Amino acid sequence: MLKSELIDIIEENRRHVLDEKLPISHRQEITLPLPLKKVLVLYGVRRSGKTYILFDLFRQLAERSLYIDFEDERLREITLDDLDVLKSAFFELNPHLVGKECFFFLDEIQNVSGWEKFARRLIERSPIQVVVTGSSSRMMPSEIHTALRGRAWSRELLPLSFREFLQIKGYAVADPAFGYGEQKALVKRECLDFIQWGGFPEVALLGSKEEKSKVLKDYLEAMFFRDLAERYRVTNIPLLDALLDTLFSSAAQKFSLTSFYKKNKADFPFSKDSLFDYYKYFLRSLLVYEVRLFSPSAYKRTRNPAKIYLVDTGLAKRVTSEDSGRLLENAVFLELRRRGFELAYDGDEGECDFVAKSPEGKLSCYQVTRELQGNQREREIQGLLKVCQKLKLREGWIISSEEEEDFSVAGIDIHVVPFWRWAVSALSTTFSSGSR
């Protein structure tokens, strides 16, 4: 491409970001500068807010930064060689930055073949820090080209946390008085809205249920065709559609591919191999996640069905009156994942929803229930108690919709906390705890 064309695009992108009117919330997970000479790779499902993170960072560092959106149709044919022309164009506009620390924010960079080599050369041979984003599974750590292995610091970006959801709506969540007095009722209402409609930034800012529903439907269609059917060149669309419908109706439930096969094999032709492949596509595309049985035995973990969780509660297909409890559990899963926990469920005696291992290796246990009343109370407490005793833990947590209390049973402290307070009061792990 001509340098003059790239100069125009650089200037246009700069004006666009600085003039953007939508509120941009500071995301908990991201800080700059990087502690090491690494390429920061932000990956995750489309529409989760990766672009607005770059907008936020660019605004903070605008006098020494480049932002480029590679989904611009004018960059459709850009090549690896053109990236060097892009760099030259930036320094022609900013000659005072030559040899000084500056930042390149490259949005949807996976569209440029070989971008990893360019990014690595920048961080190794210059004081330029590089931050890239991508919605494709090709941006996941396991898919990053070998040219960038050992030089990438990857960070998964989920849709907004409840804390971030409140911040973009104007709540001062850092205020010591937050969530008390008259504000408590407002925050609880926001929590119900968050669990029902999820944390996609665009959806969070919409007013009516009809608008939210339409946008989420559009998102799911785009994910179906672009992230699954087109990305993996799927040929059996009926199978893909049936699997999507089942998975997105199975939030916080156990799912068996064998059961799915038996139930659907008479409705349309498909092989077990295709089914297993298509299921992997959903996992690789970060649309759904598995939580496996807590066990030291790999055989037991793989032989027992996984529990399924969705990347956002707003995408769930609601089919029963119990959906609100399952969506609450899905929201807790996402918050624990955001904090960097490795998760499993325990099902030996009763069931504990989450056995969580922190980045530091510490174990903790969580139950999730909409209500802690009657027989439900006894069942939830006993399930949590047995796992805490088995793991020799002195405390456990029950995340509820409303209840809030502390008590002890058999020497184990049980903390019952409403989701809205738990999700806001405990900060997620910061970027410094992220994966390398």
Short mmCIF file of C-alpha atoms in Angstrom, two decimals:
data_model
loop_
_atom_site.label_atom_id
_atom_site.label_comp_id
_atom_site.label_asym_id
_atom_site.label_seq_id
_atom_site.Cartn_x
_atom_site.Cartn_y
_atom_site.Cartn_z
CA MET A 1 0.00 0.00 0.00
CA LEU A 2 1.04 3.61 -0.51
CA LYS A 3 2.40 5.39 2.53
CA SER A 4 0.07 8.33 1.83
CA GLU A 5 -2.95 6.04 2.10
CA LEU A 6 -1.74 4.66 5.42
CA ILE A 7 -1.10 8.17 6.76
CA ASP A 8 -4.72 9.06 6.00
CA ILE A 9 -5.94 5.88 7.75
CA ILE A 10 -3.74 6.56 10.81
CA GLU A 11 -5.10 10.10 11.14
CA GLU A 12 -8.68 8.97 10.60
CA ASN A 13 -8.40 6.23 13.24
CA ARG A 14 -6.93 8.72 15.69
CA ARG A 15 -9.79 11.18 15.26
CA HIS A 16 -12.37 8.40 15.51
CA VAL A 17 -11.07 7.07 18.83
CA LEU A 18 -10.63 10.48 20.42
CA ASP A 19 -14.10 11.62 19.27
CA GLU A 20 -15.93 8.41 20.33
CA LYS A 21 -18.90 9.41 22.48
CA LEU A 22 -19.80 6.09 24.13
CA PRO A 23 -18.67 5.69 27.75
CA ILE A 24 -15.48 3.64 28.00
CA SER A 25 -15.00 1.80 31.28
CA HIS A 26 -11.54 0.93 32.56
CA ARG A 27 -11.36 -2.86 32.51
CA GLN A 28 -10.05 -4.54 35.66
CA GLU A 29 -7.75 -6.97 33.90
CA ILE A 30 -5.54 -4.66 31.85
CA THR A 31 -2.64 -2.45 32.88
CA LEU A 32 0.25 -0.91 30.98
CA PRO A 33 3.18 -0.76 30.55
CA LEU A 34 3.99 -4.42 30.33
CA PRO A 35 6.39 -5.78 32.93
CA LEU A 36 8.42 -7.58 30.26
CA LYS A 37 9.12 -7.19 26.56
CA LYS A 38 6.08 -9.14 25.43
CA VAL A 39 3.32 -8.70 22.89
CA LEU A 40 0.08 -8.32 24.84
CA VAL A 41 -2.54 -10.47 23.08
CA LEU A 42 -6.16 -9.78 24.03
CA TYR A 43 -8.43 -12.53 22.77
CA GLY A 44 -12.03 -13.49 23.37
CA VAL A 45 -15.48 -13.78 21.90
CA ARG A 46 -16.56 -11.05 19.49
CA ARG A 47 -18.29 -7.97 20.93
CA SER A 48 -16.84 -8.51 24.41
CA GLY A 49 -15.24 -5.06 24.48
CA LYS A 50 -11.71 -5.66 23.21
CA THR A 51 -11.84 -2.69 20.85
CA TYR A 52 -13.00 -0.36 23.62
CA ILE A 53 -10.11 -1.51 25.79
CA LEU A 54 -7.78 -0.36 23.02
CA PHE A 55 -9.74 2.91 22.77
CA ASP A 56 -9.27 3.44 26.50
CA LEU A 57 -5.55 2.69 26.39
CA PHE A 58 -5.08 4.85 23.29
CA ARG A 59 -6.81 7.82 24.93
CA GLN A 60 -4.47 7.56 27.91
CA LEU A 61 -1.40 7.42 25.65
CA ALA A 62 -2.58 9.25 22.54
CA GLU A 63 0.49 11.46 22.17
CA ARG A 64 2.75 8.45 21.63
CA SER A 65 0.46 5.77 20.23
CA LEU A 66 -0.83 4.23 17.02
CA TYR A 67 -4.29 2.66 16.75
CA ILE A 68 -5.33 0.73 13.65
CA ASP A 69 -8.52 -1.26 13.02
CA PHE A 70 -7.64 -4.02 10.56
CA GLU A 71 -11.29 -4.71 9.79
CA ASP A 72 -11.26 -1.49 7.76
CA GLU A 73 -12.11 -2.56 4.19
CA ARG A 74 -9.25 -0.41 2.87
CA LEU A 75 -6.84 -2.74 4.68
CA ARG A 76 -8.41 -5.91 3.32
CA GLU A 77 -5.39 -6.69 1.12
CA ILE A 78 -2.69 -5.48 3.52
CA THR A 79 0.42 -7.67 3.63
CA LEU A 80 3.25 -8.30 6.06
CA ASP A 81 5.48 -5.92 4.08
CA ASP A 82 2.82 -3.22 4.35
CA LEU A 83 3.12 -3.32 8.14
CA ASP A 84 6.62 -1.88 7.81
CA VAL A 85 5.19 0.87 5.63
CA LEU A 86 2.59 1.48 8.34
CA LYS A 87 5.33 1.86 10.93
CA SER A 88 7.22 4.26 8.67
CA ALA A 89 4.05 6.31 8.12
CA PHE A 90 3.51 6.62 11.89
CA PHE A 91 7.03 7.92 12.47
CA GLU A 92 6.73 10.30 9.52
CA LEU A 93 3.76 11.80 11.35
CA ASN A 94 5.61 11.66 14.69
CA PRO A 95 9.37 12.12 14.04
CA HIS A 96 9.90 13.18 17.68
CA LEU A 97 9.01 9.61 18.79
CA VAL A 98 11.77 7.85 16.85
CA GLY A 99 13.82 5.82 19.34
CA LYS A 100 11.42 6.55 22.21
CA GLU A 101 8.87 4.33 23.97
CA CYS A 102 5.56 4.29 22.15
CA PHE A 103 2.58 1.97 21.78
CA PHE A 104 1.07 0.18 18.78
CA PHE A 105 -2.56 -0.89 19.31
CA LEU A 106 -3.46 -3.29 16.49
CA ASP A 107 -7.14 -4.29 16.43
CA GLU A 108 -8.23 -7.56 14.73
CA ILE A 109 -4.66 -8.12 13.57
CA GLN A 110 -5.30 -11.79 12.79
CA ASN A 111 -6.52 -10.62 9.39
CA VAL A 112 -2.88 -9.95 8.40
CA SER A 113 -0.94 -13.11 7.55
CA GLY A 114 2.40 -13.26 9.35
CA TRP A 115 1.68 -10.41 11.78
CA GLU A 116 3.46 -12.34 14.58
CA LYS A 117 6.88 -11.85 12.95
CA PHE A 118 6.30 -8.10 12.66
CA ALA A 119 5.17 -7.79 16.28
CA ARG A 120 8.11 -9.80 17.59
CA ARG A 121 10.60 -7.69 15.68
CA LEU A 122 9.08 -4.50 17.12
CA ILE A 123 9.39 -5.58 20.76
CA GLU A 124 12.86 -7.08 20.35
CA ARG A 125 14.53 -4.34 18.29
CA SER A 126 12.77 -1.16 19.38
CA PRO A 127 11.18 0.47 22.45
CA ILE A 128 7.72 -0.04 20.92
CA GLN A 129 5.16 -1.88 23.05
CA VAL A 130 2.59 -3.86 21.08
CA VAL A 131 -0.99 -4.68 22.06
CA VAL A 132 -3.09 -6.77 19.66
CA THR A 133 -6.66 -8.06 19.71
CA GLY A 134 -8.61 -10.68 17.84
CA SER A 135 -11.98 -12.42 17.96
CA SER A 136 -10.81 -15.53 16.17
CA SER A 137 -9.74 -18.73 17.89
CA ARG A 138 -6.48 -18.20 15.98
CA MET A 139 -5.57 -15.64 18.67
CA MET A 140 -5.76 -18.13 21.54
CA PRO A 141 -2.44 -19.08 23.18
CA SER A 142 -2.59 -22.59 21.71
CA GLU A 143 -3.02 -21.18 18.19
CA ILE A 144 -0.44 -18.38 18.23
CA HIS A 145 2.20 -18.88 15.55
CA THR A 146 5.51 -20.30 16.71
CA ALA A 147 7.20 -17.03 15.71
CA LEU A 148 5.63 -15.43 18.79
CA ARG A 149 6.00 -18.32 21.24
CA GLY A 150 7.69 -17.09 24.40
CA ARG A 151 7.13 -13.47 23.34
CA ALA A 152 3.35 -13.25 23.89
CA TRP A 153 1.47 -12.42 27.06
CA SER A 154 -2.08 -13.62 26.40
CA ARG A 155 -5.15 -12.42 28.22
CA GLU A 156 -8.68 -13.70 27.70
CA LEU A 157 -11.30 -10.96 27.67
CA LEU A 158 -14.78 -11.91 28.81
CA PRO A 159 -17.80 -9.62 28.55
CA LEU A 160 -18.19 -7.09 31.36
CA SER A 161 -18.01 -8.17 34.98
CA PHE A 162 -20.84 -6.96 37.21
CA ARG A 163 -18.48 -4.37 38.67
CA GLU A 164 -17.66 -3.05 35.19
CA PHE A 165 -21.35 -3.25 34.22
CA LEU A 166 -22.20 -0.90 37.09
CA GLN A 167 -19.31 1.44 36.29
CA ILE A 168 -20.43 2.10 32.72
CA LYS A 169 -23.87 2.92 34.14
CA GLY A 170 -22.36 5.58 36.36
CA TYR A 171 -22.19 3.84 39.75
CA ALA A 172 -19.26 4.76 42.00
CA VAL A 173 -18.46 1.20 43.04
CA ALA A 174 -15.26 2.25 44.81
CA ASP A 175 -17.22 4.47 47.23
CA PRO A 176 -17.21 2.92 50.74
CA ALA A 177 -20.94 3.70 50.95
CA PHE A 178 -21.72 1.83 47.73
CA GLY A 179 -24.59 -0.67 48.00
CA TYR A 180 -26.01 0.64 51.26
CA GLY A 181 -29.12 2.64 52.07
CA GLU A 182 -31.49 3.50 49.25
CA GLN A 183 -28.91 2.52 46.65
CA LYS A 184 -29.09 -1.15 47.66
CA ALA A 185 -32.46 -1.67 45.94
CA LEU A 186 -31.15 -0.06 42.74
CA VAL A 187 -28.05 -2.26 42.69
CA LYS A 188 -30.12 -5.41 43.24
CA ARG A 189 -32.32 -4.45 40.30
CA GLU A 190 -29.23 -3.87 38.15
CA CYS A 191 -27.99 -7.32 39.20
CA LEU A 192 -31.17 -8.99 37.97
CA ASP A 193 -30.77 -7.16 34.66
CA PHE A 194 -27.11 -8.21 34.42
CA ILE A 195 -27.82 -11.89 35.04
CA GLN A 196 -30.72 -11.94 32.58
CA TRP A 197 -29.12 -9.98 29.73
CA GLY A 198 -25.42 -10.54 30.35
CA GLY A 199 -22.39 -8.30 30.10
CA PHE A 200 -21.85 -7.48 26.44
CA PRO A 201 -21.08 -3.73 26.57
CA GLU A 202 -23.47 -2.71 23.78
CA VAL A 203 -26.32 -4.67 25.34
CA ALA A 204 -25.65 -3.21 28.79
CA LEU A 205 -26.21 0.31 27.42
CA LEU A 206 -29.48 -0.47 25.63
CA GLY A 207 -32.78 0.54 27.21
CA SER A 208 -35.56 -1.77 26.11
CA LYS A 209 -35.88 -5.55 26.34
CA GLU A 210 -36.72 -5.66 22.64
CA GLU A 211 -33.45 -3.94 21.71
CA LYS A 212 -31.41 -6.19 23.97
CA SER A 213 -33.09 -9.33 22.62
CA LYS A 214 -32.52 -8.31 18.99
CA VAL A 215 -28.85 -7.43 19.48
CA LEU A 216 -28.14 -10.71 21.31
CA LYS A 217 -29.89 -12.63 18.54
CA ASP A 218 -27.71 -10.84 15.97
CA TYR A 219 -24.59 -11.66 18.00
CA LEU A 220 -25.45 -15.33 18.16
CA GLU A 221 -26.11 -15.49 14.43
CA ALA A 222 -22.76 -13.83 13.69
CA MET A 223 -20.99 -16.26 16.02
CA PHE A 224 -22.77 -19.21 14.41
CA PHE A 225 -21.81 -18.32 10.86
CA ARG A 226 -18.48 -16.46 11.22
CA ASP A 227 -16.87 -18.16 14.22
CA LEU A 228 -18.18 -21.67 13.57
CA ALA A 229 -19.62 -22.42 10.12
CA GLU A 230 -17.18 -20.28 8.08
CA ARG A 231 -14.12 -20.54 10.33
CA TYR A 232 -14.20 -24.36 10.39
CA ARG A 233 -15.84 -24.89 6.99
CA VAL A 234 -18.73 -26.78 8.53
CA THR A 235 -20.72 -28.87 6.04
CA ASN A 236 -23.42 -30.35 8.30
CA ILE A 237 -25.35 -27.23 9.26
CA PRO A 238 -28.31 -29.13 10.82
CA LEU A 239 -25.89 -30.84 13.23
CA LEU A 240 -24.20 -27.55 14.11
CA ASP A 241 -27.57 -25.89 14.66
CA ALA A 242 -28.88 -28.71 16.87
CA LEU A 243 -25.69 -28.71 18.92
CA LEU A 244 -25.85 -24.94 19.39
CA ASP A 245 -29.48 -25.16 20.52
CA THR A 246 -28.65 -27.90 23.04
CA LEU A 247 -25.52 -26.27 24.43
CA PHE A 248 -27.11 -22.85 24.82
CA SER A 249 -30.02 -24.48 26.64
CA SER A 250 -27.64 -26.31 29.00
CA ALA A 251 -26.07 -23.51 31.04
CA ALA A 252 -24.79 -24.92 34.37
CA GLN A 253 -25.93 -28.42 33.46
CA LYS A 254 -24.13 -31.67 32.70
CA PHE A 255 -23.83 -32.47 29.01
CA SER A 256 -23.07 -35.80 27.35
CA LEU A 257 -22.13 -36.14 23.69
CA THR A 258 -23.18 -39.79 23.81
CA SER A 259 -26.66 -38.81 25.01
CA PHE A 260 -26.88 -36.14 22.33
CA TYR A 261 -25.95 -38.69 19.68
CA LYS A 262 -28.59 -41.18 20.81
CA LYS A 263 -31.27 -38.52 20.97
CA ASN A 264 -30.61 -36.95 17.54
CA LYS A 265 -29.20 -39.70 15.31
CA ALA A 266 -32.63 -40.54 13.88
CA ASP A 267 -33.45 -36.92 13.00
CA PHE A 268 -30.62 -36.23 10.52
CA PRO A 269 -27.47 -38.08 9.42
CA PHE A 270 -24.20 -37.41 11.23
CA SER A 271 -21.26 -39.38 12.55
CA LYS A 272 -19.85 -39.47 16.06
CA ASP A 273 -16.58 -38.09 14.71
CA SER A 274 -18.37 -35.05 13.26
CA LEU A 275 -20.22 -34.52 16.52
CA PHE A 276 -17.02 -34.56 18.57
CA ASP A 277 -15.31 -32.22 16.08
CA TYR A 278 -18.19 -29.74 16.09
CA TYR A 279 -18.29 -29.74 19.88
CA LYS A 280 -14.58 -28.86 19.94
CA TYR A 281 -15.31 -25.94 17.61
CA PHE A 282 -17.63 -24.44 20.23
CA LEU A 283 -14.92 -24.76 22.89
CA ARG A 284 -12.18 -23.32 20.66
CA SER A 285 -14.40 -20.40 19.70
CA LEU A 286 -14.81 -19.54 23.41
CA LEU A 287 -18.59 -19.68 23.15
CA VAL A 288 -18.93 -22.41 25.79
CA TYR A 289 -16.71 -23.76 28.54
CA GLU A 290 -16.42 -27.12 30.27
CA VAL A 291 -16.07 -27.76 33.99
CA ARG A 292 -14.97 -31.31 34.76
CA LEU A 293 -15.34 -33.53 37.81
CA PHE A 294 -12.86 -32.81 40.60
CA SER A 295 -10.71 -35.92 40.72
CA PRO A 296 -7.01 -36.84 40.64
CA SER A 297 -7.91 -39.54 38.09
CA ALA A 298 -7.77 -38.40 34.47
CA TYR A 299 -9.96 -41.38 33.58
CA LYS A 300 -12.71 -40.26 35.98
CA ARG A 301 -12.51 -36.67 34.76
CA THR A 302 -12.98 -37.67 31.13
CA ARG A 303 -15.53 -40.44 31.72
CA ASN A 304 -17.88 -38.24 33.75
CA PRO A 305 -19.97 -35.65 31.90
CA ALA A 306 -18.77 -32.05 31.89
CA LYS A 307 -20.90 -29.18 33.11
CA ILE A 308 -21.45 -26.54 30.44
CA TYR A 309 -21.19 -22.79 30.95
CA LEU A 310 -21.77 -20.03 28.40
CA VAL A 311 -19.50 -17.08 27.63
CA ASP A 312 -22.39 -14.75 28.51
CA THR A 313 -25.69 -15.35 30.28
CA GLY A 314 -27.51 -13.17 27.76
CA LEU A 315 -26.95 -15.85 25.08
CA ALA A 316 -28.74 -18.58 27.06
CA LYS A 317 -31.89 -20.11 25.64
CA ARG A 318 -34.47 -20.00 28.42
CA VAL A 319 -36.67 -23.08 28.58
CA THR A 320 -37.72 -23.70 32.22
CA SER A 321 -38.69 -21.84 35.37
CA GLU A 322 -35.34 -22.87 36.91
CA ASP A 323 -33.37 -20.78 34.44
CA SER A 324 -32.71 -17.93 36.87
CA GLY A 325 -30.84 -20.26 39.24
CA ARG A 326 -28.77 -21.72 36.41
CA LEU A 327 -27.99 -18.28 35.02
CA LEU A 328 -26.85 -17.18 38.47
CA GLU A 329 -24.48 -20.17 38.58
CA ASN A 330 -23.21 -19.29 35.10
CA ALA A 331 -22.54 -15.71 36.26
CA VAL A 332 -20.55 -17.03 39.24
CA PHE A 333 -18.55 -19.29 36.90
CA LEU A 334 -17.63 -16.33 34.69
CA GLU A 335 -16.55 -14.24 37.67
CA LEU A 336 -14.38 -17.04 39.06
CA ARG A 337 -12.82 -17.61 35.63
CA ARG A 338 -12.20 -13.88 35.31
CA ARG A 339 -10.28 -14.00 38.58
CA GLY A 340 -8.01 -16.69 37.18
CA PHE A 341 -9.35 -19.76 39.02
CA GLU A 342 -9.15 -23.28 37.63
CA LEU A 343 -12.56 -24.83 38.21
CA ALA A 344 -14.03 -28.27 38.78
CA TYR A 345 -17.25 -29.60 40.29
CA ASP A 346 -17.48 -32.24 43.02
CA GLY A 347 -20.12 -34.93 42.72
CA ASP A 348 -19.01 -37.76 44.99
CA GLU A 349 -21.54 -37.19 47.76
CA GLY A 350 -24.18 -34.60 47.05
CA GLU A 351 -22.64 -31.93 44.87
CA CYS A 352 -20.54 -28.80 45.20
CA ASP A 353 -20.82 -26.48 42.24
CA PHE A 354 -17.23 -25.23 42.18
CA VAL A 355 -13.95 -26.41 43.60
CA ALA A 356 -11.74 -23.46 42.69
CA LYS A 357 -7.94 -23.39 42.53
CA SER A 358 -6.42 -19.91 42.62
CA PRO A 359 -3.38 -18.88 40.55
CA GLU A 360 -1.38 -19.34 43.76
CA GLY A 361 -2.63 -22.91 44.18
CA LYS A 362 -5.08 -22.31 47.04
CA LEU A 363 -8.34 -24.33 46.99
CA SER A 364 -11.75 -22.94 47.88
CA CYS A 365 -15.34 -24.19 47.48
CA TYR A 366 -18.48 -22.43 46.25
CA GLN A 367 -22.14 -23.38 46.13
CA VAL A 368 -24.58 -21.33 44.09
CA THR A 369 -28.29 -21.19 44.82
CA ARG A 370 -31.06 -18.73 44.09
CA GLU A 371 -32.66 -19.33 47.51
CA LEU A 372 -31.38 -20.87 50.71
CA GLN A 373 -34.67 -22.03 52.18
CA GLY A 374 -36.23 -25.29 53.43
CA ASN A 375 -34.84 -28.54 52.04
CA GLN A 376 -32.72 -26.56 49.60
CA ARG A 377 -30.83 -25.00 52.50
CA GLU A 378 -29.93 -28.37 54.02
CA ARG A 379 -28.89 -29.83 50.66
CA GLU A 380 -26.64 -26.90 49.72
CA ILE A 381 -24.97 -26.71 53.12
CA GLN A 382 -24.34 -30.45 53.33
CA GLY A 383 -22.90 -30.58 49.81
CA LEU A 384 -20.50 -27.74 50.64
CA LEU A 385 -19.66 -29.18 54.06
CA LYS A 386 -18.66 -32.60 52.73
CA VAL A 387 -16.29 -31.16 50.16
CA CYS A 388 -14.72 -28.77 52.68
CA GLN A 389 -14.15 -31.68 55.05
CA LYS A 390 -12.69 -33.85 52.29
CA LEU A 391 -10.28 -31.09 51.26
CA LYS A 392 -9.57 -30.06 54.87
CA LEU A 393 -10.79 -26.51 54.27
CA ARG A 394 -11.93 -24.36 57.17
CA GLU A 395 -14.42 -22.22 55.24
CA GLY A 396 -16.72 -22.28 52.21
CA TRP A 397 -18.97 -19.89 50.32
CA ILE A 398 -22.59 -19.97 49.21
CA ILE A 399 -23.47 -17.38 46.57
CA SER A 400 -27.19 -16.56 46.59
CA SER A 401 -29.57 -14.03 45.10
CA GLU A 402 -30.68 -12.44 48.37
CA GLU A 403 -29.47 -14.12 51.57
CA GLU A 404 -26.52 -12.85 53.57
CA GLU A 405 -25.26 -14.52 56.75
CA ASP A 406 -22.28 -16.22 58.38
CA PHE A 407 -22.42 -19.35 60.52
CA SER A 408 -20.36 -22.39 61.44
CA VAL A 409 -21.14 -26.09 61.03
CA ALA A 410 -18.84 -28.82 62.35
CA GLY A 411 -16.03 -26.31 62.74
CA ILE A 412 -16.30 -24.98 59.17
CA ASP A 413 -17.21 -21.33 58.60
CA ILE A 414 -19.93 -20.87 55.96
CA HIS A 415 -20.25 -17.44 54.30
CA VAL A 416 -23.55 -16.77 52.52
CA VAL A 417 -23.21 -13.75 50.24
CA PRO A 418 -25.57 -12.29 47.61
CA PHE A 419 -24.02 -12.32 44.14
CA TRP A 420 -24.20 -8.55 43.69
CA ARG A 421 -22.14 -7.87 46.81
CA TRP A 422 -19.64 -10.71 46.20
CA ALA A 423 -19.05 -9.79 42.56
CA VAL A 424 -18.46 -6.11 43.33
CA SER A 425 -16.48 -6.29 46.55
CA ALA A 426 -13.85 -8.82 45.44
CA LEU A 427 -11.68 -7.52 42.62
CA SER A 428 -10.69 -9.82 39.78
CA THR A 429 -7.03 -10.70 39.41
CA THR A 430 -5.17 -8.02 37.49
CA PHE A 431 -3.22 -8.42 34.33
CA SER A 432 -0.02 -9.01 36.29
CA SER A 433 -1.46 -12.40 37.26
CA GLY A 434 -2.27 -13.34 33.68
CA SER A 435 -0.92 -16.28 31.69
CA ARG A 436 2.29 -16.06 29.76
#
